[in-house]
């Protein structure tokens, strides 16, 4: 059962999706240090999702249309805000204070954390996916969910880290050209807007018996 879960986590991490696409665009723009900070923000969000599921809060959120929609709209608004931030930040490169703030470590940790936590589709994913891999009758369900969450987090760090290293290799070359920087900027914006609309139109089709 655990091997099946591990294999599923690897496949999910390797599959093209909003998180790894944004990670690639972010690393292409700022380098692997920022990429890894974003990854750690994502997995911190995953750990919170794991705890919410383990203690039953995720199920309550998924069952509540109001809570689900609040998270959805906040997630949409936050990602639109990030896309505007990328657009206007790149338009004012002479503002040294802004550059300093944008490069602070906490910014990218926070982005990864909030992007993960404000995505209602992840609540649905955790509720629908994790319980299928409960592996023991003698260990509490809470501990098993947390253990599965740690496996999921470890796999994410490993696979996403590979994406970040590969993207950093391209970053060294692409950022020598002004045209490449413009293309990466708009790719970054496009990915953020795509994720925002995926969240906006997310539907809660999960039925719980």
Short mmCIF file of C-alpha atoms in Angstrom, two decimals:
data_model
loop_
_atom_site.label_atom_id
_atom_site.label_comp_id
_atom_site.label_asym_id
_atom_site.label_seq_id
_atom_site.Cartn_x
_atom_site.Cartn_y
_atom_site.Cartn_z
CA UNK A 1 0.00 0.00 0.00
CA UNK A 2 2.77 2.44 0.93
CA UNK A 3 4.71 1.61 -2.26
CA UNK A 4 1.58 2.31 -4.29
CA UNK A 5 1.20 5.63 -2.49
CA UNK A 6 4.86 6.54 -3.11
CA UNK A 7 4.58 5.66 -6.79
CA UNK A 8 1.40 7.73 -7.08
CA UNK A 9 3.12 10.71 -5.43
CA UNK A 10 6.03 10.50 -7.87
CA UNK A 11 3.67 10.38 -10.87
CA UNK A 12 1.67 13.32 -9.54
CA UNK A 13 4.81 15.41 -8.92
CA UNK A 14 6.16 14.65 -12.41
CA UNK A 15 2.86 15.41 -14.14
CA UNK A 16 2.59 18.93 -15.60
CA UNK A 17 0.50 21.04 -13.25
CA UNK A 18 0.05 24.61 -11.98
CA UNK A 19 2.53 24.32 -9.10
CA UNK A 20 5.47 22.88 -11.03
CA UNK A 21 4.80 25.14 -14.02
CA UNK A 22 4.93 28.19 -11.76
CA UNK A 23 8.03 26.83 -10.04
CA UNK A 24 9.74 26.55 -13.44
CA UNK A 25 8.69 30.07 -14.46
CA UNK A 26 9.83 31.46 -11.10
CA UNK A 27 13.24 29.75 -11.28
CA UNK A 28 13.74 30.89 -14.88
CA UNK A 29 13.12 34.43 -13.68
CA UNK A 30 15.03 34.53 -10.37
CA UNK A 31 17.18 31.38 -10.07
CA UNK A 32 17.16 28.19 -7.99
CA UNK A 33 17.40 29.88 -4.57
CA UNK A 34 14.02 31.49 -5.10
CA UNK A 35 12.75 28.23 -6.61
CA UNK A 36 13.63 26.28 -3.49
CA UNK A 37 12.14 28.90 -1.21
CA UNK A 38 8.91 28.58 -3.18
CA UNK A 39 9.09 24.77 -2.88
CA UNK A 40 9.48 24.97 0.89
CA UNK A 41 6.49 27.32 1.01
CA UNK A 42 4.47 24.79 -0.99
CA UNK A 43 5.38 21.85 1.25
CA UNK A 44 4.66 23.91 4.36
CA UNK A 45 1.20 24.40 2.90
CA UNK A 46 1.01 20.64 2.24
CA UNK A 47 1.87 19.95 5.86
CA UNK A 48 -0.95 22.24 7.00
CA UNK A 49 -3.30 20.44 4.59
CA UNK A 50 -2.13 17.13 6.09
CA UNK A 51 -2.91 18.28 9.63
CA UNK A 52 -6.29 19.68 8.56
CA UNK A 53 -7.17 16.35 6.98
CA UNK A 54 -5.82 14.28 9.89
CA UNK A 55 -8.00 16.11 12.40
CA UNK A 56 -11.10 16.36 10.21
CA UNK A 57 -11.08 20.06 9.32
CA UNK A 58 -10.56 19.52 5.58
CA UNK A 59 -13.72 17.41 5.40
CA UNK A 60 -15.68 20.19 7.11
CA UNK A 61 -14.32 22.73 4.61
CA UNK A 62 -15.13 20.53 1.62
CA UNK A 63 -18.65 19.93 2.97
CA UNK A 64 -19.26 23.66 3.46
CA UNK A 65 -20.09 25.53 0.25
CA UNK A 66 -19.49 28.86 2.00
CA UNK A 67 -16.01 27.95 3.27
CA UNK A 68 -15.08 26.38 -0.06
CA UNK A 69 -16.10 29.54 -1.96
CA UNK A 70 -14.34 31.87 0.49
CA UNK A 71 -11.07 30.00 -0.02
CA UNK A 72 -11.66 29.91 -3.78
CA UNK A 73 -12.23 33.65 -4.14
CA UNK A 74 -9.34 34.56 -1.85
CA UNK A 75 -7.08 32.24 -3.87
CA UNK A 76 -8.21 33.78 -7.15
CA UNK A 77 -7.69 37.34 -5.87
CA UNK A 78 -4.25 36.53 -4.44
CA UNK A 79 -2.98 35.05 -7.71
CA UNK A 80 -4.31 37.97 -9.76
CA UNK A 81 -2.51 40.25 -7.30
CA UNK A 82 0.73 38.28 -7.82
CA UNK A 83 0.42 38.56 -11.61
CA UNK A 84 -0.06 42.33 -11.35
CA UNK A 85 2.91 42.49 -8.99
CA UNK A 86 5.10 40.74 -11.57
CA UNK A 87 3.92 43.13 -14.29
CA UNK A 88 4.42 46.37 -12.35
CA UNK A 89 7.58 45.22 -10.54
CA UNK A 90 9.35 44.58 -13.84
CA UNK A 91 8.17 47.92 -15.14
CA UNK A 92 9.95 49.80 -12.35
CA UNK A 93 13.39 48.24 -12.04
CA UNK A 94 14.98 51.46 -10.80
CA UNK A 95 13.25 51.30 -7.44
CA UNK A 96 16.02 49.78 -5.29
CA UNK A 97 13.81 49.41 -2.23
CA UNK A 98 11.26 47.42 -4.18
CA UNK A 99 13.97 45.14 -5.57
CA UNK A 100 15.30 44.55 -2.08
CA UNK A 101 11.84 43.66 -0.75
CA UNK A 102 11.11 41.36 -3.69
CA UNK A 103 14.33 39.44 -3.08
CA UNK A 104 13.74 38.87 0.63
CA UNK A 105 13.48 35.21 1.57
CA UNK A 106 10.12 35.40 3.30
CA UNK A 107 8.36 36.70 0.17
CA UNK A 108 8.79 33.47 -1.79
CA UNK A 109 8.08 31.19 1.16
CA UNK A 110 4.86 33.11 1.70
CA UNK A 111 3.92 32.90 -1.98
CA UNK A 112 4.33 29.13 -2.06
CA UNK A 113 2.48 28.71 1.25
CA UNK A 114 -0.48 30.90 0.33
CA UNK A 115 -0.77 29.56 -3.23
CA UNK A 116 -1.05 26.08 -1.76
CA UNK A 117 -3.34 26.91 1.15
CA UNK A 118 -5.74 29.11 -0.86
CA UNK A 119 -6.34 26.48 -3.53
CA UNK A 120 -9.63 24.67 -2.82
CA UNK A 121 -8.74 21.94 -5.31
CA UNK A 122 -5.96 20.82 -2.96
CA UNK A 123 -8.47 20.40 -0.13
CA UNK A 124 -10.51 18.14 -2.42
CA UNK A 125 -7.39 16.26 -3.52
CA UNK A 126 -6.25 15.50 0.02
CA UNK A 127 -9.73 14.40 1.13
CA UNK A 128 -10.24 12.20 -1.94
CA UNK A 129 -6.71 10.78 -2.27
CA UNK A 130 -5.10 10.14 1.12
CA UNK A 131 -7.79 7.96 2.77
CA UNK A 132 -7.41 5.39 -0.01
CA UNK A 133 -3.94 4.52 1.33
CA UNK A 134 -4.69 3.92 5.02
CA UNK A 135 -2.40 0.95 5.67
CA UNK A 136 -2.93 -0.27 9.23
CA UNK A 137 -5.75 -1.26 11.57
CA UNK A 138 -3.59 -0.89 14.66
CA UNK A 139 -2.23 2.65 14.07
CA UNK A 140 -4.49 5.67 14.51
CA UNK A 141 -5.83 7.18 11.29
CA UNK A 142 -4.42 10.58 12.30
CA UNK A 143 -0.87 9.23 12.54
CA UNK A 144 -1.24 7.37 9.25
CA UNK A 145 -2.46 10.53 7.46
CA UNK A 146 0.49 12.49 8.86
CA UNK A 147 2.92 9.76 7.77
CA UNK A 148 1.42 9.75 4.26
CA UNK A 149 1.65 13.53 4.23
CA UNK A 150 5.36 13.37 5.05
CA UNK A 151 5.91 10.91 2.18
CA UNK A 152 4.02 13.25 -0.14
CA UNK A 153 6.09 16.22 1.06
CA UNK A 154 9.40 14.36 0.67
CA UNK A 155 8.51 13.30 -2.86
CA UNK A 156 7.48 16.84 -3.75
CA UNK A 157 10.77 18.30 -2.50
CA UNK A 158 12.77 15.72 -4.47
CA UNK A 159 10.91 16.01 -7.79
CA UNK A 160 10.30 19.75 -7.64
CA UNK A 161 13.92 20.24 -6.62
CA UNK A 162 14.96 18.51 -9.86
CA UNK A 163 12.69 20.88 -11.80
CA UNK A 164 14.28 23.85 -10.06
CA UNK A 165 17.86 22.70 -10.76
CA UNK A 166 17.05 22.14 -14.44
CA UNK A 167 15.32 25.53 -14.71
CA UNK A 168 18.27 27.22 -13.00
CA UNK A 169 20.55 25.81 -15.71
CA UNK A 170 18.40 27.62 -18.30
CA UNK A 171 18.18 30.71 -16.08
CA UNK A 172 21.94 31.29 -16.43
CA UNK A 173 21.60 31.55 -20.21
CA UNK A 174 18.18 33.10 -20.70
CA UNK A 175 18.75 36.06 -18.37
CA UNK A 176 21.64 37.33 -20.50
CA UNK A 177 19.14 38.54 -23.10
CA UNK A 178 16.65 41.37 -22.59
CA UNK A 179 14.22 39.66 -24.97
CA UNK A 180 14.43 36.43 -22.97
CA UNK A 181 13.68 38.34 -19.78
CA UNK A 182 10.55 39.81 -21.34
CA UNK A 183 9.39 36.36 -22.53
CA UNK A 184 9.99 34.87 -19.06
CA UNK A 185 8.12 37.78 -17.45
CA UNK A 186 5.02 37.18 -19.58
CA UNK A 187 5.29 33.42 -19.13
CA UNK A 188 5.31 34.04 -15.38
CA UNK A 189 2.22 36.24 -15.64
CA UNK A 190 0.42 33.77 -17.91
CA UNK A 191 1.03 30.86 -15.52
CA UNK A 192 -0.25 32.88 -12.55
CA UNK A 193 -3.39 33.96 -14.39
CA UNK A 194 -4.01 30.41 -15.62
CA UNK A 195 -3.81 29.08 -12.05
CA UNK A 196 -6.07 31.87 -10.81
CA UNK A 197 -8.82 30.98 -13.29
CA UNK A 198 -8.44 27.26 -12.59
CA UNK A 199 -9.12 28.11 -8.95
CA UNK A 200 -12.00 30.49 -9.79
CA UNK A 201 -13.83 27.83 -11.80
CA UNK A 202 -13.03 24.97 -9.42
CA UNK A 203 -16.14 23.02 -8.47
CA UNK A 204 -16.64 20.90 -5.41
CA UNK A 205 -17.93 17.66 -6.91
CA UNK A 206 -16.69 15.50 -4.06
CA UNK A 207 -19.40 13.53 -2.34
CA UNK A 208 -18.72 12.15 1.12
CA UNK A 209 -20.71 9.25 2.54
#
